[in-house]
CSV table of C-alpha atoms in Angstrom, one decimal:
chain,number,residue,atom,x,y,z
A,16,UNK,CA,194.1,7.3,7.9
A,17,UNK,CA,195.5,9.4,10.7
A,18,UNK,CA,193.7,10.7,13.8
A,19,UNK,CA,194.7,14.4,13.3
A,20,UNK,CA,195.1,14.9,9.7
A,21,UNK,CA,197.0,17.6,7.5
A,22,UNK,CA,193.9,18.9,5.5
A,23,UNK,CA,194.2,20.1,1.7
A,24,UNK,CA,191.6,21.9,0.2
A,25,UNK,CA,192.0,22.0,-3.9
A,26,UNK,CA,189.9,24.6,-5.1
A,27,UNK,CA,189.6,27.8,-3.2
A,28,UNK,CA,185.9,29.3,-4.5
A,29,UNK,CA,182.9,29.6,-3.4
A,30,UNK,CA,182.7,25.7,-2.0
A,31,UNK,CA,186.3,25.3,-0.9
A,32,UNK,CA,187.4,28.1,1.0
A,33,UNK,CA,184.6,28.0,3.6
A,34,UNK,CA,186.0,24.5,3.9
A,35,UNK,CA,189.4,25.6,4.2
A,36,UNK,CA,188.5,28.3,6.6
A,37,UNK,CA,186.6,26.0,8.7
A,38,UNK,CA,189.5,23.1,9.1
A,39,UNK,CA,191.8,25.9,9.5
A,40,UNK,CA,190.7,27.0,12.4
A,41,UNK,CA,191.6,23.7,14.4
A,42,UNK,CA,194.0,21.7,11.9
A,43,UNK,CA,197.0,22.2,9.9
A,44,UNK,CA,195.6,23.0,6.8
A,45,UNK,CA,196.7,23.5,3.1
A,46,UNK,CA,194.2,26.0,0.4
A,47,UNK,CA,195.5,24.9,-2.9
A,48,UNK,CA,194.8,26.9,-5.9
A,49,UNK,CA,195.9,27.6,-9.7
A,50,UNK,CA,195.2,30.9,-9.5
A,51,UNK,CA,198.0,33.0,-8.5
A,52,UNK,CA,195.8,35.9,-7.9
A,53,UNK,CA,193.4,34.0,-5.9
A,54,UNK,CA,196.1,32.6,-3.7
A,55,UNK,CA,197.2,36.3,-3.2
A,56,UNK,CA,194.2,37.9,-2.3
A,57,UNK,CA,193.5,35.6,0.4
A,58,UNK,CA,197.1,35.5,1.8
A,59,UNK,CA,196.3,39.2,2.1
A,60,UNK,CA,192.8,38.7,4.0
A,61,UNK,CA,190.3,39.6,0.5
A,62,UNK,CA,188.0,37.2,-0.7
A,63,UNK,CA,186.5,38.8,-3.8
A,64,UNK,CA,183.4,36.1,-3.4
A,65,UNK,CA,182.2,38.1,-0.2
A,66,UNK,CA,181.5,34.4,1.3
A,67,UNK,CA,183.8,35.0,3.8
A,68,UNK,CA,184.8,37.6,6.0
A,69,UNK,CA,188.5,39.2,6.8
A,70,UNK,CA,187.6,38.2,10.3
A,71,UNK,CA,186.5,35.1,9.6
A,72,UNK,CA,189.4,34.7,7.5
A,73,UNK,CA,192.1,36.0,10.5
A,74,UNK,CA,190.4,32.9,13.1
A,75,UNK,CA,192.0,30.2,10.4
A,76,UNK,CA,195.4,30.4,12.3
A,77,UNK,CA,196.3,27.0,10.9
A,78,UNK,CA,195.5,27.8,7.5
A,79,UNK,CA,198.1,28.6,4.6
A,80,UNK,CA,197.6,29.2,0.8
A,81,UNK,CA,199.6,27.8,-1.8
A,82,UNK,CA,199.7,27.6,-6.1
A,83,UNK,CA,202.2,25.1,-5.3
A,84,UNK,CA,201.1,21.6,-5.4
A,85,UNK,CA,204.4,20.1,-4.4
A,86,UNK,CA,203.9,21.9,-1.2
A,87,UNK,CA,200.5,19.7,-0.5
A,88,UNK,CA,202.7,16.9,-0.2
A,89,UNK,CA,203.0,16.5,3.3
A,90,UNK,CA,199.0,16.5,3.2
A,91,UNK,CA,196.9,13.3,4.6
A,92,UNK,CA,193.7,14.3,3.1
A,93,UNK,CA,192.9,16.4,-0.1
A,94,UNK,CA,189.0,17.3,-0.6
A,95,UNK,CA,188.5,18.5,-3.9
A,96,UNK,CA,186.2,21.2,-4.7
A,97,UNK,CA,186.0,22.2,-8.3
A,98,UNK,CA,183.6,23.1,-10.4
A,99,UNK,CA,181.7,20.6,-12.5
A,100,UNK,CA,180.2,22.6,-15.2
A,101,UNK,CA,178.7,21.8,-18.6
A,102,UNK,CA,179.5,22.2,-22.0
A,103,UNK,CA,177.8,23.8,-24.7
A,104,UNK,CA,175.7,21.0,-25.7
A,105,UNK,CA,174.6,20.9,-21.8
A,106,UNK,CA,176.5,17.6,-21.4
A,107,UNK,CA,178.4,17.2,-18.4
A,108,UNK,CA,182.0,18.9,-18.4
A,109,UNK,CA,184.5,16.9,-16.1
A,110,UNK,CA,187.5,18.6,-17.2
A,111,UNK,CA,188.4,20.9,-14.1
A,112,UNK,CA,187.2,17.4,-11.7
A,113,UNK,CA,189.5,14.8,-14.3
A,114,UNK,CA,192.5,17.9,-14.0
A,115,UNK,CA,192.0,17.8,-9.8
A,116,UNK,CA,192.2,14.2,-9.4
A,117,UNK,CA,195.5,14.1,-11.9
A,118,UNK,CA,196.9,16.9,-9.4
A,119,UNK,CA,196.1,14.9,-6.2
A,120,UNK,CA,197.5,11.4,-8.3
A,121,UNK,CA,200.9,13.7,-8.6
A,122,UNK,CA,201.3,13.8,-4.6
A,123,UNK,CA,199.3,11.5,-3.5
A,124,UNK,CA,200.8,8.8,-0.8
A,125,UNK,CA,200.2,5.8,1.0
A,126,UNK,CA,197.2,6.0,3.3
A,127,UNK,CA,195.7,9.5,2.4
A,128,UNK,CA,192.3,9.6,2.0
A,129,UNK,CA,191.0,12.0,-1.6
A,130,UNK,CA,187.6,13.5,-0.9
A,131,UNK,CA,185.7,14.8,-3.5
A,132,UNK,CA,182.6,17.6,-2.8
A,133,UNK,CA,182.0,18.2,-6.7
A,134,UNK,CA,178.1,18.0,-7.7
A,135,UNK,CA,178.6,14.9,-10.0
A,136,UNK,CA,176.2,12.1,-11.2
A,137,UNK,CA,176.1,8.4,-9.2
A,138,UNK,CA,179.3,6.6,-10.2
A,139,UNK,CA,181.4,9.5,-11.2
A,140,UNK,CA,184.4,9.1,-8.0
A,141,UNK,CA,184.6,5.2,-8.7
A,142,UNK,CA,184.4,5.4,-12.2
A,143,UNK,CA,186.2,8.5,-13.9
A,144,UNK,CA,187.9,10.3,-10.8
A,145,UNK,CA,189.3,6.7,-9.0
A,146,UNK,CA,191.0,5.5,-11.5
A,147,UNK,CA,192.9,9.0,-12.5
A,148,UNK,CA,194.7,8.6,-8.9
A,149,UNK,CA,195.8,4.9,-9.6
A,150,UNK,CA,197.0,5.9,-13.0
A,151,UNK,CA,199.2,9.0,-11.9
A,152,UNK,CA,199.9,7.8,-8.4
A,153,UNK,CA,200.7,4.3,-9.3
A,154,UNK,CA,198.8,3.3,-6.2
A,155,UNK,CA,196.2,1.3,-5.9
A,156,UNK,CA,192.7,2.3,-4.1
A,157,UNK,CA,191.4,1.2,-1.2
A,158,UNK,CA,194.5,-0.4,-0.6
A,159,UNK,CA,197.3,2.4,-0.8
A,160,UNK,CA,194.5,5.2,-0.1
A,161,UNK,CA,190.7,5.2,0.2
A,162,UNK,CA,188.6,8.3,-1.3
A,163,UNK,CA,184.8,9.8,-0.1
A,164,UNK,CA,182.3,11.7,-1.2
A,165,UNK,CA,180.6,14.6,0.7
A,166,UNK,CA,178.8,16.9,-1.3
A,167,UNK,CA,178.6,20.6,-0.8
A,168,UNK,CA,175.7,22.5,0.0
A,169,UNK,CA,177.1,26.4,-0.2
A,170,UNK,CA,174.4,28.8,-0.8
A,171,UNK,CA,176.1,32.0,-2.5
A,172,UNK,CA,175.0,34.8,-0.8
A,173,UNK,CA,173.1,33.2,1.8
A,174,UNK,CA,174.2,34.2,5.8
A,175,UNK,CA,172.1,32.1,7.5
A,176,UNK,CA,172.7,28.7,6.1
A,177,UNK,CA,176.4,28.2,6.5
A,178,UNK,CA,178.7,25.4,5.8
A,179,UNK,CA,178.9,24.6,9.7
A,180,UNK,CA,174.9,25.1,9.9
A,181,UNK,CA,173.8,22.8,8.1
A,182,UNK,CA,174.0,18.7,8.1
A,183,UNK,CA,176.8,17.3,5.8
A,184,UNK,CA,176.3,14.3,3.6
A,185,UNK,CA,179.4,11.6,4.4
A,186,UNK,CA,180.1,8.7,2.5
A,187,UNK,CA,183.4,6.5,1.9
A,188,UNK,CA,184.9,3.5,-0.3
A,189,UNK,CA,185.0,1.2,2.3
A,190,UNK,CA,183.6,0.9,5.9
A,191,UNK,CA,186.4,2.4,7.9
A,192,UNK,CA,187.1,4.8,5.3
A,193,UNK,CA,183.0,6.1,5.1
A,194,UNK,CA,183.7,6.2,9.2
A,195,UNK,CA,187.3,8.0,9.0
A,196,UNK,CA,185.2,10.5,6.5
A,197,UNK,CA,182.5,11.3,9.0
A,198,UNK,CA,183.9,11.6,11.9
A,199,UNK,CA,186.6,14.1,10.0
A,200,UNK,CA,184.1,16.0,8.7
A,201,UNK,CA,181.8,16.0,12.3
A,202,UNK,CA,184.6,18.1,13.9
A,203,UNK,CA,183.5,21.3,11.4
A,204,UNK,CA,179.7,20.7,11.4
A,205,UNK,CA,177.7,21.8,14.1
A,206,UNK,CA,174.5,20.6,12.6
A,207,UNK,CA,175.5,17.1,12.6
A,208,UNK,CA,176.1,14.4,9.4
A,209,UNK,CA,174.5,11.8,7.6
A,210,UNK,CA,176.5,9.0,6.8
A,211,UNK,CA,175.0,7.6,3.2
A,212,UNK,CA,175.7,3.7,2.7
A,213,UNK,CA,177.9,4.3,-0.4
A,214,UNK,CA,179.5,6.9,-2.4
A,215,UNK,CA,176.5,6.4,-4.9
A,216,UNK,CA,174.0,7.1,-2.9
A,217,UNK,CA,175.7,10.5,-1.3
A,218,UNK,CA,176.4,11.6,-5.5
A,219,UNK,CA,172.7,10.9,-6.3
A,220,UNK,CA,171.4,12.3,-3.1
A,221,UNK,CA,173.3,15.6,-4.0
A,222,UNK,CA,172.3,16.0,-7.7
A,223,UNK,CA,168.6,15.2,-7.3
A,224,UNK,CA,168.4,18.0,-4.7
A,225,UNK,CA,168.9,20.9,-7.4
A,226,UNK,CA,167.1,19.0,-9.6
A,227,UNK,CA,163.8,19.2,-7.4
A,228,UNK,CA,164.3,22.4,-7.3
A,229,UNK,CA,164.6,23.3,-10.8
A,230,UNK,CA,161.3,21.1,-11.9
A,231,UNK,CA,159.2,23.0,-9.3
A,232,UNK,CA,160.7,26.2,-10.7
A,233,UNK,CA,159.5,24.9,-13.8
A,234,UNK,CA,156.1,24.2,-12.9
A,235,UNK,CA,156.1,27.7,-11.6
A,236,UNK,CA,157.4,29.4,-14.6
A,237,UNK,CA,154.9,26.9,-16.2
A,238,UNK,CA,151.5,28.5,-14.8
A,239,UNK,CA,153.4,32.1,-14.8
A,240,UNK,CA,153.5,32.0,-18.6
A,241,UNK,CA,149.7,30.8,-18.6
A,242,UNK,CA,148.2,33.5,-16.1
A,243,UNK,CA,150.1,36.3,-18.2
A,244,UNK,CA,148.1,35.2,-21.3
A,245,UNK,CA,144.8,35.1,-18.8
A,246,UNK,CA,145.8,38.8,-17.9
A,247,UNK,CA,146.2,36.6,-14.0
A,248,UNK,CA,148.7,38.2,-12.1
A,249,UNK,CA,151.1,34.6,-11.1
A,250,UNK,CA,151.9,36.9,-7.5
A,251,UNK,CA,148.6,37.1,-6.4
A,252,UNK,CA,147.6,33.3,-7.7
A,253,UNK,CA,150.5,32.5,-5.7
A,254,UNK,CA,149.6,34.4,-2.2
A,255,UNK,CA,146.1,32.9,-2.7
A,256,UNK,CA,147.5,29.5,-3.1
A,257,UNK,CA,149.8,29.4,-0.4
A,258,UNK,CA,147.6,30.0,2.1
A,259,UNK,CA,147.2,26.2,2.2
A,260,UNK,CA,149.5,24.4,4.7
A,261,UNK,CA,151.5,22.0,2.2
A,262,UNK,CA,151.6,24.5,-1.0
A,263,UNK,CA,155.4,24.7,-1.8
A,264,UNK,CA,156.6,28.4,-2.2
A,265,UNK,CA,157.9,28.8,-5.3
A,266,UNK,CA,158.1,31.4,-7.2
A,267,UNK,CA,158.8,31.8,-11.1
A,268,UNK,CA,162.0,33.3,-12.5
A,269,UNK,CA,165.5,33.0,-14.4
A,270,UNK,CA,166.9,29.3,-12.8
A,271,UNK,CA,170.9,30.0,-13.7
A,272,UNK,CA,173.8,29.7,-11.6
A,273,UNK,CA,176.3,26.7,-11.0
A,274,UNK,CA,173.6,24.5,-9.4
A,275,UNK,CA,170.2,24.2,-10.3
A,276,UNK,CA,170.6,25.2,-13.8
A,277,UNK,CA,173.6,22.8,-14.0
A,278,UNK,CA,172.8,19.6,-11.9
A,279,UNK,CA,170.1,17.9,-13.7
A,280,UNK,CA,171.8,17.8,-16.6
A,281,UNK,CA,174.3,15.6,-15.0
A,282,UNK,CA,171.4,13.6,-13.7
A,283,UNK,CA,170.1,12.8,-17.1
A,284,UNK,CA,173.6,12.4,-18.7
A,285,UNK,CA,174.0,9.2,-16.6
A,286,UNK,CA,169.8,8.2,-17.0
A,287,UNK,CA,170.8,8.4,-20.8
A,288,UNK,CA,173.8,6.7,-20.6
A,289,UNK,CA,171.9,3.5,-18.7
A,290,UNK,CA,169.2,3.7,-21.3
A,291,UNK,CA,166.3,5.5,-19.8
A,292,UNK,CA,165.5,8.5,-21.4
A,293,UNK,CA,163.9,11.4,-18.6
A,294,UNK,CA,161.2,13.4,-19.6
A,295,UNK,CA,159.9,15.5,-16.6
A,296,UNK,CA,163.4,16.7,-15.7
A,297,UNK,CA,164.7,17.4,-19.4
A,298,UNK,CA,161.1,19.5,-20.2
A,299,UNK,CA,161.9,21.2,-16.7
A,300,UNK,CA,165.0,21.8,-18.0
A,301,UNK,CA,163.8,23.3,-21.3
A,302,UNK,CA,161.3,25.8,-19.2
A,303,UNK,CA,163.8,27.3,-17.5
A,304,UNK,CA,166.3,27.5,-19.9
A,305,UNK,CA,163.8,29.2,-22.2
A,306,UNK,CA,162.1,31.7,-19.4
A,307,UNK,CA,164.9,34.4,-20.5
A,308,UNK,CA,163.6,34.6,-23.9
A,309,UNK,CA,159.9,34.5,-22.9
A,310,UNK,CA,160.4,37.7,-20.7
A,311,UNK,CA,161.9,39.5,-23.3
A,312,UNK,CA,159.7,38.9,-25.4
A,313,UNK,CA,157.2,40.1,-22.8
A,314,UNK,CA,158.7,43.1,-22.4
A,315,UNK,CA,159.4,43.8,-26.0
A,316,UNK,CA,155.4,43.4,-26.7
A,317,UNK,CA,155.0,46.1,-23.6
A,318,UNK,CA,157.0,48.4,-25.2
A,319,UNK,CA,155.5,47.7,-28.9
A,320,UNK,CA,152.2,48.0,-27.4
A,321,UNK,CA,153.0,51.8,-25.6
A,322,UNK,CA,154.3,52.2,-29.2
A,323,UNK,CA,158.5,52.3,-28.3
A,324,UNK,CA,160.3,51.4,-31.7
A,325,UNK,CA,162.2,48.6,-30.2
A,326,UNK,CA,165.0,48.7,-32.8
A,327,UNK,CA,165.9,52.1,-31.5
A,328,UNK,CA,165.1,51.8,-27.7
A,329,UNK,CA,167.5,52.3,-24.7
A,330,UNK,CA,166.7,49.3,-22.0
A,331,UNK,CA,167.9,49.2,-18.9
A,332,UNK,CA,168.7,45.8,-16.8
A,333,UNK,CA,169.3,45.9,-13.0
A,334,UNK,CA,171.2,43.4,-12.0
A,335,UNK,CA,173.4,40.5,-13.3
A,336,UNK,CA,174.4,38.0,-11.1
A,337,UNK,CA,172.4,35.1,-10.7
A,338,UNK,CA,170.6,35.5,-7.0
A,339,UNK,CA,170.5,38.2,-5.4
A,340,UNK,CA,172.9,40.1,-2.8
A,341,UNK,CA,176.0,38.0,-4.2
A,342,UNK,CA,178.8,38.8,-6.9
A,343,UNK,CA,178.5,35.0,-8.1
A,344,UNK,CA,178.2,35.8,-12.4
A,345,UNK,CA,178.4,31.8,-13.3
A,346,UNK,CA,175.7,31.1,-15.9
A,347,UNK,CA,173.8,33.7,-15.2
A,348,UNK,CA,170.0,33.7,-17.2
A,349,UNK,CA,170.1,37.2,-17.2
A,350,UNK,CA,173.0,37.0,-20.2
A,351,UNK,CA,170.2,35.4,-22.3
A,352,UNK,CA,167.9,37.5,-21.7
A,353,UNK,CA,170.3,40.9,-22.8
A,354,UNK,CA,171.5,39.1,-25.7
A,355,UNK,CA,167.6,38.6,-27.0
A,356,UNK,CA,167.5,42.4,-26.5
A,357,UNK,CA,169.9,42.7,-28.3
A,358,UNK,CA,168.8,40.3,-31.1
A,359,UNK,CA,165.9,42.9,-31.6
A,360,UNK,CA,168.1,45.6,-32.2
A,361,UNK,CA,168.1,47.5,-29.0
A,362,UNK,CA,170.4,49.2,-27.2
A,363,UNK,CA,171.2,47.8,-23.9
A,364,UNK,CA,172.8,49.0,-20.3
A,365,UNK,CA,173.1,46.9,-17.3
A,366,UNK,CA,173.9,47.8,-13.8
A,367,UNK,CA,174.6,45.6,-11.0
A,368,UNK,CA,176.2,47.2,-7.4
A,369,UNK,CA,177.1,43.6,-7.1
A,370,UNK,CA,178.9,42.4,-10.0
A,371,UNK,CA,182.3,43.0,-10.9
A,372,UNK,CA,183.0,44.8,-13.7
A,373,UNK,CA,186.2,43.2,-14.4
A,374,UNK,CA,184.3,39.3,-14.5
A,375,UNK,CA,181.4,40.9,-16.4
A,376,UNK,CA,184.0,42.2,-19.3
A,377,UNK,CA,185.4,39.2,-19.6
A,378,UNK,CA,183.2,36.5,-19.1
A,379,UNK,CA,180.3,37.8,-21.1
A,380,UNK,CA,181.6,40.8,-23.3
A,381,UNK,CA,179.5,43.5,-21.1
A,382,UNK,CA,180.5,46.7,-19.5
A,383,UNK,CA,178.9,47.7,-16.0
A,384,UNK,CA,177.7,51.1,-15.8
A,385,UNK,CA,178.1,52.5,-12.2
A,386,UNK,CA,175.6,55.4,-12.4
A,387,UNK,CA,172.4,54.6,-15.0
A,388,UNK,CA,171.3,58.5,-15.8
A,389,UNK,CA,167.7,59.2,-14.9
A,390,UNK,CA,164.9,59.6,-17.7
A,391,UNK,CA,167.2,58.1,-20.0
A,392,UNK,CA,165.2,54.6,-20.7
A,393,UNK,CA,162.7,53.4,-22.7
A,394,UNK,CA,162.6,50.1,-20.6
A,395,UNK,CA,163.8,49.3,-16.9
A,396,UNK,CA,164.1,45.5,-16.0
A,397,UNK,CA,164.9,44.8,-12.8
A,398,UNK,CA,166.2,41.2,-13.4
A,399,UNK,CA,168.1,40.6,-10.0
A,400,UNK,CA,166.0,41.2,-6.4
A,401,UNK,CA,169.4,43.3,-4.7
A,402,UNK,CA,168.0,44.6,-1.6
A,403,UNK,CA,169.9,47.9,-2.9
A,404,UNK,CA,166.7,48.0,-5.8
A,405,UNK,CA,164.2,47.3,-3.6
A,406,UNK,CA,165.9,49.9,-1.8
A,407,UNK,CA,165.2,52.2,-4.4
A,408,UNK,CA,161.3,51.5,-4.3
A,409,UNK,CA,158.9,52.5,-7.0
A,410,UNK,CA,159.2,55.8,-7.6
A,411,UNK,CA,163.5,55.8,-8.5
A,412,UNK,CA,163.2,52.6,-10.3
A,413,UNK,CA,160.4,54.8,-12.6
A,414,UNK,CA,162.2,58.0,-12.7
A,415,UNK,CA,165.6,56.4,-14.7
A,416,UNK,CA,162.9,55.8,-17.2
A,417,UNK,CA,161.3,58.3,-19.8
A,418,UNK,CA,158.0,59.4,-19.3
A,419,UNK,CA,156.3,56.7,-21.9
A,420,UNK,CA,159.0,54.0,-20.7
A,421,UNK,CA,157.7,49.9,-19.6
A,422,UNK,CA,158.8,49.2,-16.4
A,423,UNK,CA,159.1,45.0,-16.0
A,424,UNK,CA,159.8,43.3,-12.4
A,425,UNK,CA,160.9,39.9,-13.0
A,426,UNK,CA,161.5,39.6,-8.9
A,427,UNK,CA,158.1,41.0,-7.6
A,428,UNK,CA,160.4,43.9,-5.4
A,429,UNK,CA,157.7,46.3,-6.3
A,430,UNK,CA,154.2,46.4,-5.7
A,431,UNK,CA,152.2,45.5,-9.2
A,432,UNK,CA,150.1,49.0,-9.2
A,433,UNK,CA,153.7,50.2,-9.9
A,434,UNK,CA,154.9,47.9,-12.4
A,435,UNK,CA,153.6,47.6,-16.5
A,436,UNK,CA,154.6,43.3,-16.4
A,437,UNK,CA,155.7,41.2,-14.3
A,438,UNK,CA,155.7,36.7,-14.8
């Protein structure tokens, strides 16, 4: 464990190329990827995320790119950020995490130090990824190398809370290496670290955070789907309610993306696995992985009740990706939601400024129309807050409709007098 390291950084998306930026700035750095067209993109100063800047980019004078891995040899530390995603059957996928950790085994050398920043349950870098790098390395841990755990707390989309802004979980496999770990990653973020006891307690630390998060969702969706049957608009319950000094601020909607919609389930993959069998997170879970569904069936019974033949409608859907003001299309809710539309027989467009066309194609079968004609809809959703929607305000969100068309707000950018439904 040197003092001034040679950084890798395996996995150059939305987690690891901040990373990589960041350590590039002051250390020799390496930004491995298997994607050839990532790695050119960003030797040419693009990042097709939006996360970070071609200026931001240009300050990481000690950064290079690679789809090499031989040429991460010379590396002291690798940090692995990779997606953890699940499968079909919502069961934790640890593929792309089992595939990194065979890469690093293949150049791995005596006294590196592997870092993992993967959301993954309590137990997963001891367990599944440790023993990969003694089985392709031939080395043996915390002997030959040490490995850590520090997981990331990216926010797509989000310019305020930056990687450098805000504290960084540390953790190691022994002592000294938990102490090499934080005081490495102290010399990126300015907020400050937290060095956790063990890698455990960093992994559960990380995957409970999301998973907070999604069971308030929940509870929010919840009551959202009760008001609407009172004829109680959630918005206004919601304002009343948070005018009390401890009310959290949630507010109902589609819970998709790589985290919250993902995390839990990793969470009660292990619980299961141990024998305890979690109810409050799994029926969060089933909430918000139903709440697509629900609103189209709310918007369905709008446009039967206004007498729209649903089978033959043209809908409209604004917006795509899963937050707002970001390109980031992984497991997005809104899918489900399109493919219930669908399921009834209707005809349906979606635009998103945001998304690209080329990811939507191929990851979920859709074409992106650039221009959506006005009075050509017998349903508008707007699905995805943009600030370019609420933009638009009221009265060009109405007009792409046709004069009898439902106009649903799933995100609350437009005021409710404006609006036919809304959770």
């Amino acid at each position: 464990m040197v003092d001034n390291p040679k950084i890798c950084v395996i996995g150059l998306g939305y987690v690891g190329l901040p990373l990589a930026v960041a350590f590039g700035r002051t250390l020799p750095t390496v930004g491995y990827d298997r994607n050839r067209e990532r790695v050119h993109e960003l030797a040419q100063g693009r990042d097709s995320t939006l996360e970070v800047t071609p200026a931001d980019l240009a300050t990481a004078r000690h950064l290079v790119y690679t789809a090499e891995l031989e040429e991460t040899r010379p590396c002291d530390v690798y940090i692995v950020a990779v997606p953890t995603p699940i499968d079909e059957h919502k069961r934790p996928d640890l593929g792309p995490l089992l595939s990194a950790s065979r890469a690093v085994g293949e150049v791995l050398s005596p006294g590196n130090v592997v870092v993992f920043e993967s959301t993954v349950y309590p137990g997963a870098t001891e367990e599944d990824c440790l023993p990969v790098l003694e089985e392709v390395s031939g080395l043996v841990g915390n002997e030959d190398f040490f490995v850590g755990y520090s997981p990331e707390r990216i926010n797509p989309g989000d310019k305020e809370h930056r990687l450098e802004t805000i504290t960084k979980i540390t953790s190691g496999s022994t002592p000294a290496a938990a102490d090499w770990v934080d005081r490495l990653y102290r010399r990126i973020i300015r907020a400050g670290t937290f060095r956790a006891s063990s890698i455990r307690v960093a992994e559960a630390a990380k995957v409970i955070e999301n998973t907070q998060r999604d069971v308030n969702i929940a509870l929010i969706n919840e009551l959202a789907l009760i008001f609407q049957r009172m004829g109680i608009d959630t918005q206004e319950v919601l304002e009343a309610a948070g005018t009390k000094w401890n009310f959290l601020p949630f507010r109902p909607g589609l819970v998709g993306g790589h985290c919250i919609g993902v995390d839990p389930y990793y969470l009660t993959h292990k619980a299961q696995a141990i024998g305890y069998h979690p109810e409050v997170i799994l029926a969060g879970r089933r909430i918000n992985d139903h709440m697509a569904m629900n609103v189209a069936a709310q918007v369905v019974k709008l446009m039967t009740r206004k007498g729209i033949l649903v089978s033959a409608a043209r809908i409209l859907v604004l917006g795509l990706t899963f937050k707002e003001n970001c390109p980031d299309l992984r497991n997005t809710k809104v899918v489900d939601m399109i493919r219930e539309f669908h399921d009834y027989g209707a005809r349906v467009e979606v635009h998103d400024p945001w998304a690209d066309p080329v990811h939507a194609r191929h990851e979920y079968g859709l074409e992106l129309i650039a221009d959506p004609p006005a009075g050509s809809y017998d349903a508008v959703v707007v699905a995805v807050g943009h600030a370019r929607f609420r933009d638009m305000g009221p009265e060009r969100i109405r007009a792409l409709g046709r004069d009898h068309a439902v106009i649903y707000d799933l995100k609350y950018i437009l005021p409710a007098s404006q609006v036919d439904g809304r959770l």
